[in-house]
Coordinates of C-alpha atoms in Angstrom, one line a residue:
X209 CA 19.9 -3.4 12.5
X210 CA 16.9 -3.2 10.4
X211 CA 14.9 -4.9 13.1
X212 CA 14.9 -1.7 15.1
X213 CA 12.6 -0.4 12.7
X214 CA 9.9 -2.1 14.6
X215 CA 11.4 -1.5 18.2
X216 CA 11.6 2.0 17.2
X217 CA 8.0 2.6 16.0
X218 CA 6.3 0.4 18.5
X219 CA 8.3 2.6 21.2
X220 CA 7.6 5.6 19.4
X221 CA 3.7 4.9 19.5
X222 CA 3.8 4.6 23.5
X223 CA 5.5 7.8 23.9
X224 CA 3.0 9.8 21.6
X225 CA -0.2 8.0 24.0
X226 CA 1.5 9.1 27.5
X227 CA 3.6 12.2 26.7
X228 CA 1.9 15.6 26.4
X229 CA -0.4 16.3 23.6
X230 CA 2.3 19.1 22.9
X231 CA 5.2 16.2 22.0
X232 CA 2.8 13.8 19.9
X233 CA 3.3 15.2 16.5
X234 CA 7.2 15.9 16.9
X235 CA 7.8 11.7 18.4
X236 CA 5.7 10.4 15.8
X237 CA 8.5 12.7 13.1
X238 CA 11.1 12.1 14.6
X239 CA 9.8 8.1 14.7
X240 CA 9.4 7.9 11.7
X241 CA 12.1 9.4 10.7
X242 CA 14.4 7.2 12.6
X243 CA 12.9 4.0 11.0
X244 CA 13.3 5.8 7.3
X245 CA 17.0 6.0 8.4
X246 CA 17.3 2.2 9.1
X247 CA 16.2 1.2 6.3
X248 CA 18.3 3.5 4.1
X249 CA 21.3 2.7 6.2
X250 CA 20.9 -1.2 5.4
X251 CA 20.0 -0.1 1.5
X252 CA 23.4 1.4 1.4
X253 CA 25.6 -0.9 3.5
X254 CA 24.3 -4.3 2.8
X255 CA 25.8 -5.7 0.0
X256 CA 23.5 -6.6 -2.6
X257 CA 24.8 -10.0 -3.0
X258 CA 23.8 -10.5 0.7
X259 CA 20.1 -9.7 -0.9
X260 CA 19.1 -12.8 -3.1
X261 CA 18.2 -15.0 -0.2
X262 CA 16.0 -15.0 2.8
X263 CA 18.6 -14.4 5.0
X264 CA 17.8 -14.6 9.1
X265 CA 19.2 -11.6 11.2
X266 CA 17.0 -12.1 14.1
X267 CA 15.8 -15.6 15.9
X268 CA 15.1 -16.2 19.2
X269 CA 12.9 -19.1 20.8
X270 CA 9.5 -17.4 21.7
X271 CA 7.0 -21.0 22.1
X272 CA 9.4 -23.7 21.9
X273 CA 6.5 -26.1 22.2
X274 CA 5.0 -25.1 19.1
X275 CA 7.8 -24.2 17.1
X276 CA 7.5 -20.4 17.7
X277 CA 9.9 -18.5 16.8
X278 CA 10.5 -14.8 16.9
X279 CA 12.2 -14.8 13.8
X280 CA 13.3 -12.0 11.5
X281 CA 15.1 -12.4 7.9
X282 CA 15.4 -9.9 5.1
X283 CA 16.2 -10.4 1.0
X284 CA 16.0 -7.7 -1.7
X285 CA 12.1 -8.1 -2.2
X286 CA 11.7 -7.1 2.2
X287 CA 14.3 -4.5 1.8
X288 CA 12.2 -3.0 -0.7
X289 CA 9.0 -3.1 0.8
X290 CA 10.8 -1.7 4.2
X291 CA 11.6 1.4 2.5
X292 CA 8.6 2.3 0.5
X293 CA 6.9 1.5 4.4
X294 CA 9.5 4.4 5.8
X295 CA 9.3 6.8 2.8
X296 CA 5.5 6.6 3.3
X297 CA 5.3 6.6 6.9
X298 CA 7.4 10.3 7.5
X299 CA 5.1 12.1 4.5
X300 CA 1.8 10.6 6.6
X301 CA 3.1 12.2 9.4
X302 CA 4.1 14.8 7.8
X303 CA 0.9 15.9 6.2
X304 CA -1.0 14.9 9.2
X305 CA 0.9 17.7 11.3
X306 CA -1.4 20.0 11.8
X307 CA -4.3 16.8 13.3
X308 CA -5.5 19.1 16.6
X309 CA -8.6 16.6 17.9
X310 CA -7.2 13.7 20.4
X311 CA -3.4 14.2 19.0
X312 CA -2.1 11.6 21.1
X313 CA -4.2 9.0 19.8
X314 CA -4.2 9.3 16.5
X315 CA -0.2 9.2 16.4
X316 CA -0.6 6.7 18.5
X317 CA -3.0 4.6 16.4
X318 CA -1.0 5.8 13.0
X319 CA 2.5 4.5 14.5
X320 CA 1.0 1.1 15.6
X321 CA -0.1 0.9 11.8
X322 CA 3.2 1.0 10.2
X323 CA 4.9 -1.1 13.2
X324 CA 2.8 -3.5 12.2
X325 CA 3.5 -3.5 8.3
X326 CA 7.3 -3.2 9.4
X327 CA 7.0 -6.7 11.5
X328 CA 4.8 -8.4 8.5
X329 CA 7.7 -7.8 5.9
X330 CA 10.5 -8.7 8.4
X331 CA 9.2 -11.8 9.7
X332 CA 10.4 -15.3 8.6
X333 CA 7.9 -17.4 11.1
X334 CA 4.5 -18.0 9.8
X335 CA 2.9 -17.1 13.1
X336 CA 4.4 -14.2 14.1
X337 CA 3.7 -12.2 10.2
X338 CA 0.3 -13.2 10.9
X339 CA 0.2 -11.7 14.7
X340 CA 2.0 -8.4 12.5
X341 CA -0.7 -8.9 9.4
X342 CA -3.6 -9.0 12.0
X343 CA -2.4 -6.7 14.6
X344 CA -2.9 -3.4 11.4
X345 CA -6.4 -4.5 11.6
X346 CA -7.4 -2.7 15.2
X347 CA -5.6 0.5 14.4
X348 CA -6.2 0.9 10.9
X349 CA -10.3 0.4 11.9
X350 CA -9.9 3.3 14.8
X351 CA -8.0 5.5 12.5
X352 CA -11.1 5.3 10.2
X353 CA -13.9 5.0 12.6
X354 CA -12.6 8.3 14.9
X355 CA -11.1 10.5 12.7
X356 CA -12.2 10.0 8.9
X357 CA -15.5 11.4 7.4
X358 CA -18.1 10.7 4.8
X359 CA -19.6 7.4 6.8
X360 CA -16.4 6.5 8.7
X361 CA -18.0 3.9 11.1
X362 CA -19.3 2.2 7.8
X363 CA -16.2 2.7 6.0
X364 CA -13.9 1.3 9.0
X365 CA -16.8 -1.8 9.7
X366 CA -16.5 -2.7 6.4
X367 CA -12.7 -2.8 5.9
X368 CA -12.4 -4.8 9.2
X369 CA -14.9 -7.2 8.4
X370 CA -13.3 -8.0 4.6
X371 CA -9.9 -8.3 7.0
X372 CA -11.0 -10.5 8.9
X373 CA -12.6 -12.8 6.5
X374 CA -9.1 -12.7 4.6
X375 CA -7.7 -13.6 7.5
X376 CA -9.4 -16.4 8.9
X377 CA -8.6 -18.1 5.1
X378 CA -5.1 -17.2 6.1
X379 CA -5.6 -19.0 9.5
X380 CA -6.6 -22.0 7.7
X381 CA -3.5 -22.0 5.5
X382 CA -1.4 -21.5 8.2
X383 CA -2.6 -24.3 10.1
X384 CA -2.5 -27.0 6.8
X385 CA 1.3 -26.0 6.4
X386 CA 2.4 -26.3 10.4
X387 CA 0.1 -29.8 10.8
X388 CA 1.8 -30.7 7.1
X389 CA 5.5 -29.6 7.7
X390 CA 5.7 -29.4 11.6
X391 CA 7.7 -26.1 11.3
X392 CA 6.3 -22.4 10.8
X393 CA 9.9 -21.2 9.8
X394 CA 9.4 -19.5 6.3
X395 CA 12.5 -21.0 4.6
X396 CA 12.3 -24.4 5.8
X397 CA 8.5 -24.3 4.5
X398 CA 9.4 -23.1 1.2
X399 CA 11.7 -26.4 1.1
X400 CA 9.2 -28.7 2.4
X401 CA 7.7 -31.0 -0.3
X402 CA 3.8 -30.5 0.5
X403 CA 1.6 -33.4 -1.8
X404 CA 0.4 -31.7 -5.4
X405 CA -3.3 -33.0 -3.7
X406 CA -2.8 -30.7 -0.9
X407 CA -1.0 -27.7 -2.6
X408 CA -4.2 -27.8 -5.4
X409 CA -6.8 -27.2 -2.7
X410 CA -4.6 -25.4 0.2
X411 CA -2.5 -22.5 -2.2
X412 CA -6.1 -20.6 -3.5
X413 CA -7.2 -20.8 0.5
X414 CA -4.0 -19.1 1.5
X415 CA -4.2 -16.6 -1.6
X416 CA -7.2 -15.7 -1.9
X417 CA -6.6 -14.5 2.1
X418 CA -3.9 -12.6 1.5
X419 CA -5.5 -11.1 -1.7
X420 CA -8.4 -9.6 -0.3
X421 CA -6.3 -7.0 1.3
X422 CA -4.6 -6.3 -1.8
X423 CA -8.1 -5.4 -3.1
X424 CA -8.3 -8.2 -5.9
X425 CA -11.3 -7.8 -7.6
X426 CA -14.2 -9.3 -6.7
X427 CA -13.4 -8.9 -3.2
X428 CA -12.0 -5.3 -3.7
X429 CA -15.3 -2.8 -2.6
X430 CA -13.9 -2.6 0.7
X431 CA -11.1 -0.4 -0.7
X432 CA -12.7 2.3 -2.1
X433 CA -15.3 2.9 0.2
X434 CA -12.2 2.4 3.0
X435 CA -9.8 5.2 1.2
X436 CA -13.0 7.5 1.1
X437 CA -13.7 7.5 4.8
X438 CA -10.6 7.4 6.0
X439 CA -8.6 10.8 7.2
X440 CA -5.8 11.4 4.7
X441 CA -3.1 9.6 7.3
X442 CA -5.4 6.2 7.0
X443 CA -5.9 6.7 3.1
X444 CA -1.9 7.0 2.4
X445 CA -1.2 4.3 4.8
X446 CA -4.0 1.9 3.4
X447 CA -3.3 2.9 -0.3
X448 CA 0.6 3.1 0.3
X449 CA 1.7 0.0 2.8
X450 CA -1.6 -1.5 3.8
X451 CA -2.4 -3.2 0.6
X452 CA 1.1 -4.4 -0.2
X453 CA 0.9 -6.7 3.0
X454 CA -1.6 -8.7 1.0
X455 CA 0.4 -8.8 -2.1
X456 CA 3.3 -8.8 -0.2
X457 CA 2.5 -12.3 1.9
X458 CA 0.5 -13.7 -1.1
X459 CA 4.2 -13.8 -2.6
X460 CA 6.1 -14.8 0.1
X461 CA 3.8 -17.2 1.8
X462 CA 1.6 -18.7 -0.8
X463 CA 2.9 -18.7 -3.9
X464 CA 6.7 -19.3 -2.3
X465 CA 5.7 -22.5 -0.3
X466 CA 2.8 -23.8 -2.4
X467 CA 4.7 -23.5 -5.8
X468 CA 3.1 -26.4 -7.4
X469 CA -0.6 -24.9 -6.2
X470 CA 0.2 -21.6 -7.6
X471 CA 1.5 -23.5 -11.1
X472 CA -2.3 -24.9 -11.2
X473 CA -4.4 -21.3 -10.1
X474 CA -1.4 -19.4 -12.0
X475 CA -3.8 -18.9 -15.0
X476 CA -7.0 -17.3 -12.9
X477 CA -5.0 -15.1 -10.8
X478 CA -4.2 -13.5 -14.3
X479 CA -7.6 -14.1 -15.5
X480 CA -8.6 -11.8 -11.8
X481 CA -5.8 -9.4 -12.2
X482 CA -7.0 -8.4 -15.7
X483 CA -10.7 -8.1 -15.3
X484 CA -9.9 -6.0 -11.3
X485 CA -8.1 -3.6 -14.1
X486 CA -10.5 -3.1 -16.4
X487 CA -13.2 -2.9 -14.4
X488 CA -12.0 -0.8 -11.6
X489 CA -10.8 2.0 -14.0
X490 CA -13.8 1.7 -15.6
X491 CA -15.8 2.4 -12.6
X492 CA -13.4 4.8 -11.5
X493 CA -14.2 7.3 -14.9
X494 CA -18.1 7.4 -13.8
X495 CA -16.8 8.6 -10.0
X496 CA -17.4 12.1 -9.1
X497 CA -16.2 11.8 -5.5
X498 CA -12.1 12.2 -6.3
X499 CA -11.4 10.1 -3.2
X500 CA -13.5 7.2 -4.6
X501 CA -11.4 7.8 -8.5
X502 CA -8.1 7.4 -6.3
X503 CA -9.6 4.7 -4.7
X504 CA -10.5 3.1 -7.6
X505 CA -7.6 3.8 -9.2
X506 CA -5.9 1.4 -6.4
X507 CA -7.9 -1.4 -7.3
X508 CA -6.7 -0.9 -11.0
X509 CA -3.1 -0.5 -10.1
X510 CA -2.9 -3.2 -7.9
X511 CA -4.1 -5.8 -10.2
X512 CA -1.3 -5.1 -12.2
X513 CA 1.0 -6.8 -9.3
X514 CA -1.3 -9.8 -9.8
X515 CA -0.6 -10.0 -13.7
X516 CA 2.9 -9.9 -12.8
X517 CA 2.6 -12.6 -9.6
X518 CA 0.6 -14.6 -12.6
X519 CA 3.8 -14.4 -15.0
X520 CA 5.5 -16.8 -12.8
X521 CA 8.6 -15.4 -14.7
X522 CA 11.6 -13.6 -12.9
X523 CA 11.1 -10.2 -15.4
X524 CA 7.2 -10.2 -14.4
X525 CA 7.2 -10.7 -10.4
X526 CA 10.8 -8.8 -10.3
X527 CA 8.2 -6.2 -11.7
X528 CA 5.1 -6.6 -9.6
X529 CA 7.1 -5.9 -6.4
X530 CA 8.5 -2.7 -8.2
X531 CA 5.1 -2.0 -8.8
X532 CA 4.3 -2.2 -4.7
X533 CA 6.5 0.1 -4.2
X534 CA 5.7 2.7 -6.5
X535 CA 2.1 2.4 -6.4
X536 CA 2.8 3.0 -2.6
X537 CA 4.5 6.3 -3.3
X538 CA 2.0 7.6 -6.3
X539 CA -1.1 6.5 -4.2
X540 CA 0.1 7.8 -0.5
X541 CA 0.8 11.3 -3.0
X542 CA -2.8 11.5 -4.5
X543 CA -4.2 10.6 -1.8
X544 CA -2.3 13.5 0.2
X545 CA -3.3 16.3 -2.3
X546 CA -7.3 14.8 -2.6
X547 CA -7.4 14.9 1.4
X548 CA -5.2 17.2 2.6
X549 CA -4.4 19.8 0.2
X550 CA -7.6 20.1 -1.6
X551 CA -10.2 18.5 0.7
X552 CA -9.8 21.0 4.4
X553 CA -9.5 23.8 2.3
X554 CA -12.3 23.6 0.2
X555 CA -14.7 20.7 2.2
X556 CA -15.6 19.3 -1.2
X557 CA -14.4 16.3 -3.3
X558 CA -16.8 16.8 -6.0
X559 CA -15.4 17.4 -9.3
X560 CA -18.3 19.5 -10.2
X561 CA -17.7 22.1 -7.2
X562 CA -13.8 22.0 -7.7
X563 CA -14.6 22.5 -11.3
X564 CA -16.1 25.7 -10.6
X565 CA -13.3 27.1 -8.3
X566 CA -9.9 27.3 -10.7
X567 CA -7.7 25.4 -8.0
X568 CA -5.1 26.4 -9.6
X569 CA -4.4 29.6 -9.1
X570 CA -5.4 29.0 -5.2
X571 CA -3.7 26.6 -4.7
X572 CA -0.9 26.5 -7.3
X573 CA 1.7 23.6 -5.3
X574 CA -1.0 21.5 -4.8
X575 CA -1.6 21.4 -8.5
X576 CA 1.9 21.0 -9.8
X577 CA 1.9 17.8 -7.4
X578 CA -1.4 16.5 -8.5
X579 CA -0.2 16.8 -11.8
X580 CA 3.1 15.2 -11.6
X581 CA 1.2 12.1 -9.5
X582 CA -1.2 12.0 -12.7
X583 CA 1.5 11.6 -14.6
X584 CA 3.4 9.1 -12.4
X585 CA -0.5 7.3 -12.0
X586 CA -0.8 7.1 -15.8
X587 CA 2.4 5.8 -16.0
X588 CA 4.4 8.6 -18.4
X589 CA 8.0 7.5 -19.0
X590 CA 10.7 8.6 -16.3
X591 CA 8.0 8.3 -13.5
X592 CA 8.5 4.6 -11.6
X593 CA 4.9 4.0 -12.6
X594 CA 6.6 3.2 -16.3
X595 CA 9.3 1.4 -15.2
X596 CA 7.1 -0.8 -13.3
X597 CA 4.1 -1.4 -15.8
X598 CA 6.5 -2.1 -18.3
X599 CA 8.4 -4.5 -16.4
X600 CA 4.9 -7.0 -16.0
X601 CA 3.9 -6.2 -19.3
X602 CA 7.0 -7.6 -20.8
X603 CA 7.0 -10.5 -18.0
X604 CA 3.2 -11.3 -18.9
X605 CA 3.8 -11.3 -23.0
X606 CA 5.8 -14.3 -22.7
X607 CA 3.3 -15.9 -20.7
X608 CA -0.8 -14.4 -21.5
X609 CA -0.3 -12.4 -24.3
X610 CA -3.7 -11.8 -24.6
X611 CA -3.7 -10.4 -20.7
X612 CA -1.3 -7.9 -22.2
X613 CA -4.0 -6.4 -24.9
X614 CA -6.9 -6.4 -22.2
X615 CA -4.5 -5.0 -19.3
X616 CA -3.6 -2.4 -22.4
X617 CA -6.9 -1.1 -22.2
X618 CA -7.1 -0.1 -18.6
X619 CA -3.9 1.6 -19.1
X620 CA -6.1 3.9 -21.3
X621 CA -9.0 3.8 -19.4
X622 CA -6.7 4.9 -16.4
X623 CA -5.5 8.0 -18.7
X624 CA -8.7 9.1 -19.0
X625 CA -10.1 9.0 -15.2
X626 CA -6.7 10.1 -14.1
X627 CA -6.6 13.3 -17.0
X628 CA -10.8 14.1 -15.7
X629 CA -9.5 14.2 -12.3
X630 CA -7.2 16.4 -12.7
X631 CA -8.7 19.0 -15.2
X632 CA -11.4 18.9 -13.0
X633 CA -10.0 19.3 -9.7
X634 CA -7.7 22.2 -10.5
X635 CA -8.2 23.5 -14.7
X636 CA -11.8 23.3 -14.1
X637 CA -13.8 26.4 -16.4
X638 CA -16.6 28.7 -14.7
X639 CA -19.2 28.1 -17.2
X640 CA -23.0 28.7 -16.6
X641 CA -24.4 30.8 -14.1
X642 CA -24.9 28.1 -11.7
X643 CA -21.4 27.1 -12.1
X644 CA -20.3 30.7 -11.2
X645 CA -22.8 30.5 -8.0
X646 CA -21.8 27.4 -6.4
X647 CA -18.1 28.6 -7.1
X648 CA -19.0 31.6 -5.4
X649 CA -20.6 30.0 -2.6
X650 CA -18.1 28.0 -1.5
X651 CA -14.9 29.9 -2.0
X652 CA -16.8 32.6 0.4
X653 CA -17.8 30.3 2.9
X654 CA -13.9 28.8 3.4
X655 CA -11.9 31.7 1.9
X656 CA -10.0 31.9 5.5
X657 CA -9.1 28.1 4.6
X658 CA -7.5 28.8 1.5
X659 CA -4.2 29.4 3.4
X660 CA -1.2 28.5 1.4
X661 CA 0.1 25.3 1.3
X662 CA 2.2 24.5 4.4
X663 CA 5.9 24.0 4.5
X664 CA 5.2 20.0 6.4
X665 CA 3.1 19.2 3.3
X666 CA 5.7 20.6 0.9
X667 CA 8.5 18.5 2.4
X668 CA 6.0 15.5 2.6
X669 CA 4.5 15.9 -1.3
X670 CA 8.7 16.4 -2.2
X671 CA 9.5 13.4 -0.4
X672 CA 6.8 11.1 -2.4
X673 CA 7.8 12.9 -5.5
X674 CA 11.5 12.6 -5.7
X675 CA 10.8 9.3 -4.8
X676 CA 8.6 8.2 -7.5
X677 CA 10.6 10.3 -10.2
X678 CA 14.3 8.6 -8.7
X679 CA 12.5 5.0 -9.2
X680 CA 11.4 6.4 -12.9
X681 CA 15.0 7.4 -13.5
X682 CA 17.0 4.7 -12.3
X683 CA 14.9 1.5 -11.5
X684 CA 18.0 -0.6 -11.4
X685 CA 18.6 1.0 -8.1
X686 CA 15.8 -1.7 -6.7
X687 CA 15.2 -3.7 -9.8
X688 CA 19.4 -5.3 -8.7
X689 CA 17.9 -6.1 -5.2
X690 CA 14.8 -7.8 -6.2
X691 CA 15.8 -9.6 -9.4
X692 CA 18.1 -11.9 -7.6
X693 CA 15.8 -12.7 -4.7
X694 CA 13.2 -13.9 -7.0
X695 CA 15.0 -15.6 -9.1
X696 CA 15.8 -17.7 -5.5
X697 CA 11.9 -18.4 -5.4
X698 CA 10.7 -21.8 -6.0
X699 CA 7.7 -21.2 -7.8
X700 CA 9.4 -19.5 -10.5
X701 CA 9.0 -21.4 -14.2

């Protein structure tokens, strides 16, 4: 059933191109919607016993010649990464409702975005995730190039062109396994018994493919600079799914069938994931542009799934794919109140100028939720940020104890950005004169754009919230579905 997740968005997408302009918004909802409802319904019904393998609920020949199949299979860690795609994908729309300019195609270009990310966690053949993984590139660089600001066409080139270079490494990884194994099925490639020679040389090709798009530093400057330009849609999707189908494949792909490979490169991935960290959150506090600091903030976040891929340990990968899916919730939120809620009401994302204008009595909603996604960002204890860092860091002490110290640091480091932001942004203080004139300035020239906050972005910013907060809560709600499935993982030690 969960396949018609991706029937159901692809459809979806056509419709909102060819119907009216005055149906776009409501198909792409009501899309979404419908693919968030699959993937609850299997959450709920599917046993979770059913979870800790790769198990096939698609296959059909598609080129028999080469072994292609069109082959779906889900486990625990998919599962997860399905939802956090549909939880995601309903907010986006959700606080993209009132999008006016060429409606059609950007629902159209949105929807093809998470079909895509939908088909790259679903699929079992090594071809077809890679038609899914490449297929977000086209859409995510209109999405950006048409409707984002602050040098979009740069923004969007640059994010394509880091894609692509990821992916013609991927290409070449693809291409060693099928020659090597003579099968592109995911589960009989993570039994096949490639040479230690070949795994040494062809597992960092593979990763470090996949990794670019989960912004691992130093291949990461793509991200910010991407997030920035983008409109809010493209920053919660690229922030929220986008970058998980780099960490996500990285997993299931490289690490899964080159176990022996990752076992020899284990120790540099944690010696990347640490420094991306620490050096992204430190960039991150010199930011004055609050869409780069969220951008940055990413980077940071997402190098904590790395630490935990570099565990190699059931406790520190069970948490790095608890971390995807709450850093897709957290980020898609920030990124919704930076872009949406603050951003076309104001026109600024300078701290300076939002310092000057007491957000928070304009806008009091929109500071509530940019206060309970700092706290969720920082990681504050019943937030699924905590149960997620916590998870790696107690996974990475039994292996790099010394990673644990450093990555320690840029936990603080993220504190502070995270707490500037948000004093900033909303608790800012009307100081000198200046202060008081550029506050003056701009509240009169958009004071008929300081409208209350509307009832699709309270439902959206709700959505992401409860989310992150349930997670917090209860993390043995997912932690029961992906514990077992990679404890099936060969690479595991």
């Amino acid at each position: 059933m969960i396949a018609w997740t991706i029937y159901v968005t692809f459809g979806g997408a056509v419709l909102s191109l060819f119907l009216t302009r005055a149906f776009a918004r409501w198909i792409a909802l009501l899309t979404t919607i419908a693919g968030l409802a699959i993937c609850l319904v299997t959450f709920v019904r599917t046993p979770i016993a059913d979870l800790a393998h790769f198990t096939t609920i698609v296959r059909v020949p598609w080129v028999p010649a080469l072994g292609m199949n069109y082959h779906l299979a889900i486990d625990g860690v998919t599962l997860t990464m399905v939802l956090v795609t549909g939880i995601s994908a309903v907010s986006t729309v959700l606080f993209s409702w009132d999008v006016k300019d060429r409606q059609n195609e950007f629902f159209f270009w949105l929807l093809l975005v998470v079909a895509g990310c939908y088909g790259v966690f679903l699929s079992a053949d090594l071809f077809l995730l890679f038609l899914f993984y490449e297929l977000v590139i086209v859409p995510k660089y209109f999405l950006i190039a048409i409707f984002g600001s602050t040098n979009k066409e740069y923004g969007a080139m640059k994010l394509t062109l880091y894609s692509f270079l990821g992916g013609i490494f991927v290409f070449m990884g693809i291409l060693v396994a099928y020659v090597s194994a003579g099968s592109l099925d995911l589960n009989e490639l993570a039994r096949f018994p490639f040479s230690p020679q070949l795994q040494s040389w062809a597992f960092p090709v593979l990763f470090l493919g996949f990794a670019v798009l989960a912004g691992i530093w130093p291949l990461h400057t793509w991200a910010p600079t991407g997030h920035a330009a983008a409109p809010t849609a493209g920053s919660m999707l690229l922030a929220g799914i986008v970058m998980k189908l780099g960490s996500y494949a990285g997993l299931r792909v490289a690490m899964n069938c080159f176990p022996q490979g990752f076992d020899m490169w284990s120790k540099w991935i944690a010696v990347l994931a640490v420094v991306g960290i620490v050096y992204a959150a430190a960039v991150a506090l010199r930011q004055s542009d609050l869409k780069f600091i969220i951008g940055y903030s990413s980077v940071s976040h997402m190098g904590f799934v790395l630490l935990g891929f570099a565990t190699a340990n059931a406790l520190g990968v069970s948490g790095a794919v608890l971390q995807m899916f709450s850093h897709g919730v957290i980020a898609a939120l920030l990124f919704a109140v930076a872009g949406r809620m603050i951003y076309r009401r104001t026109h600024t994302r300078e701290l300076d100028a939002l310092a000057a204008m007491n957000l928070s009595r304009a806008l009091p909603f929109a500071a509530f939720t940019f206060v309970v996604a700092s706290a969720a960002s920082i990681g504050i204890p019943g937030f699924s940020g905590f149960a997620a860092e916590i998870t790696i860091l107690i996974g990475a002490w039994k292996t790099y104890p010394l990673a644990v110290w450093i990555a320690g640091a840029g936990m603080v480091l993220v504190a502070a950005f995270t707490l500037r932001a948000l004093k900033e942004s909303f608790f800012g203080e009307i100081g000198a004169e200046g202060d008081l004139g550029k506050a003056t300035a701009v509240t009169t020239l958009n004071r008929e754009e300081f409208n209350p906050i509307t009832v699709a972005e309270k439902i959206g910013a709700c959505m992401l919230m409860v989310a992150t907060l349930a997670i917090g809560v209860y993390p043995k709600l997912l932690l029961d579905r992906i514990v077992p499935a990679v404890e099936a993982m060969r690479f595991l030690r």
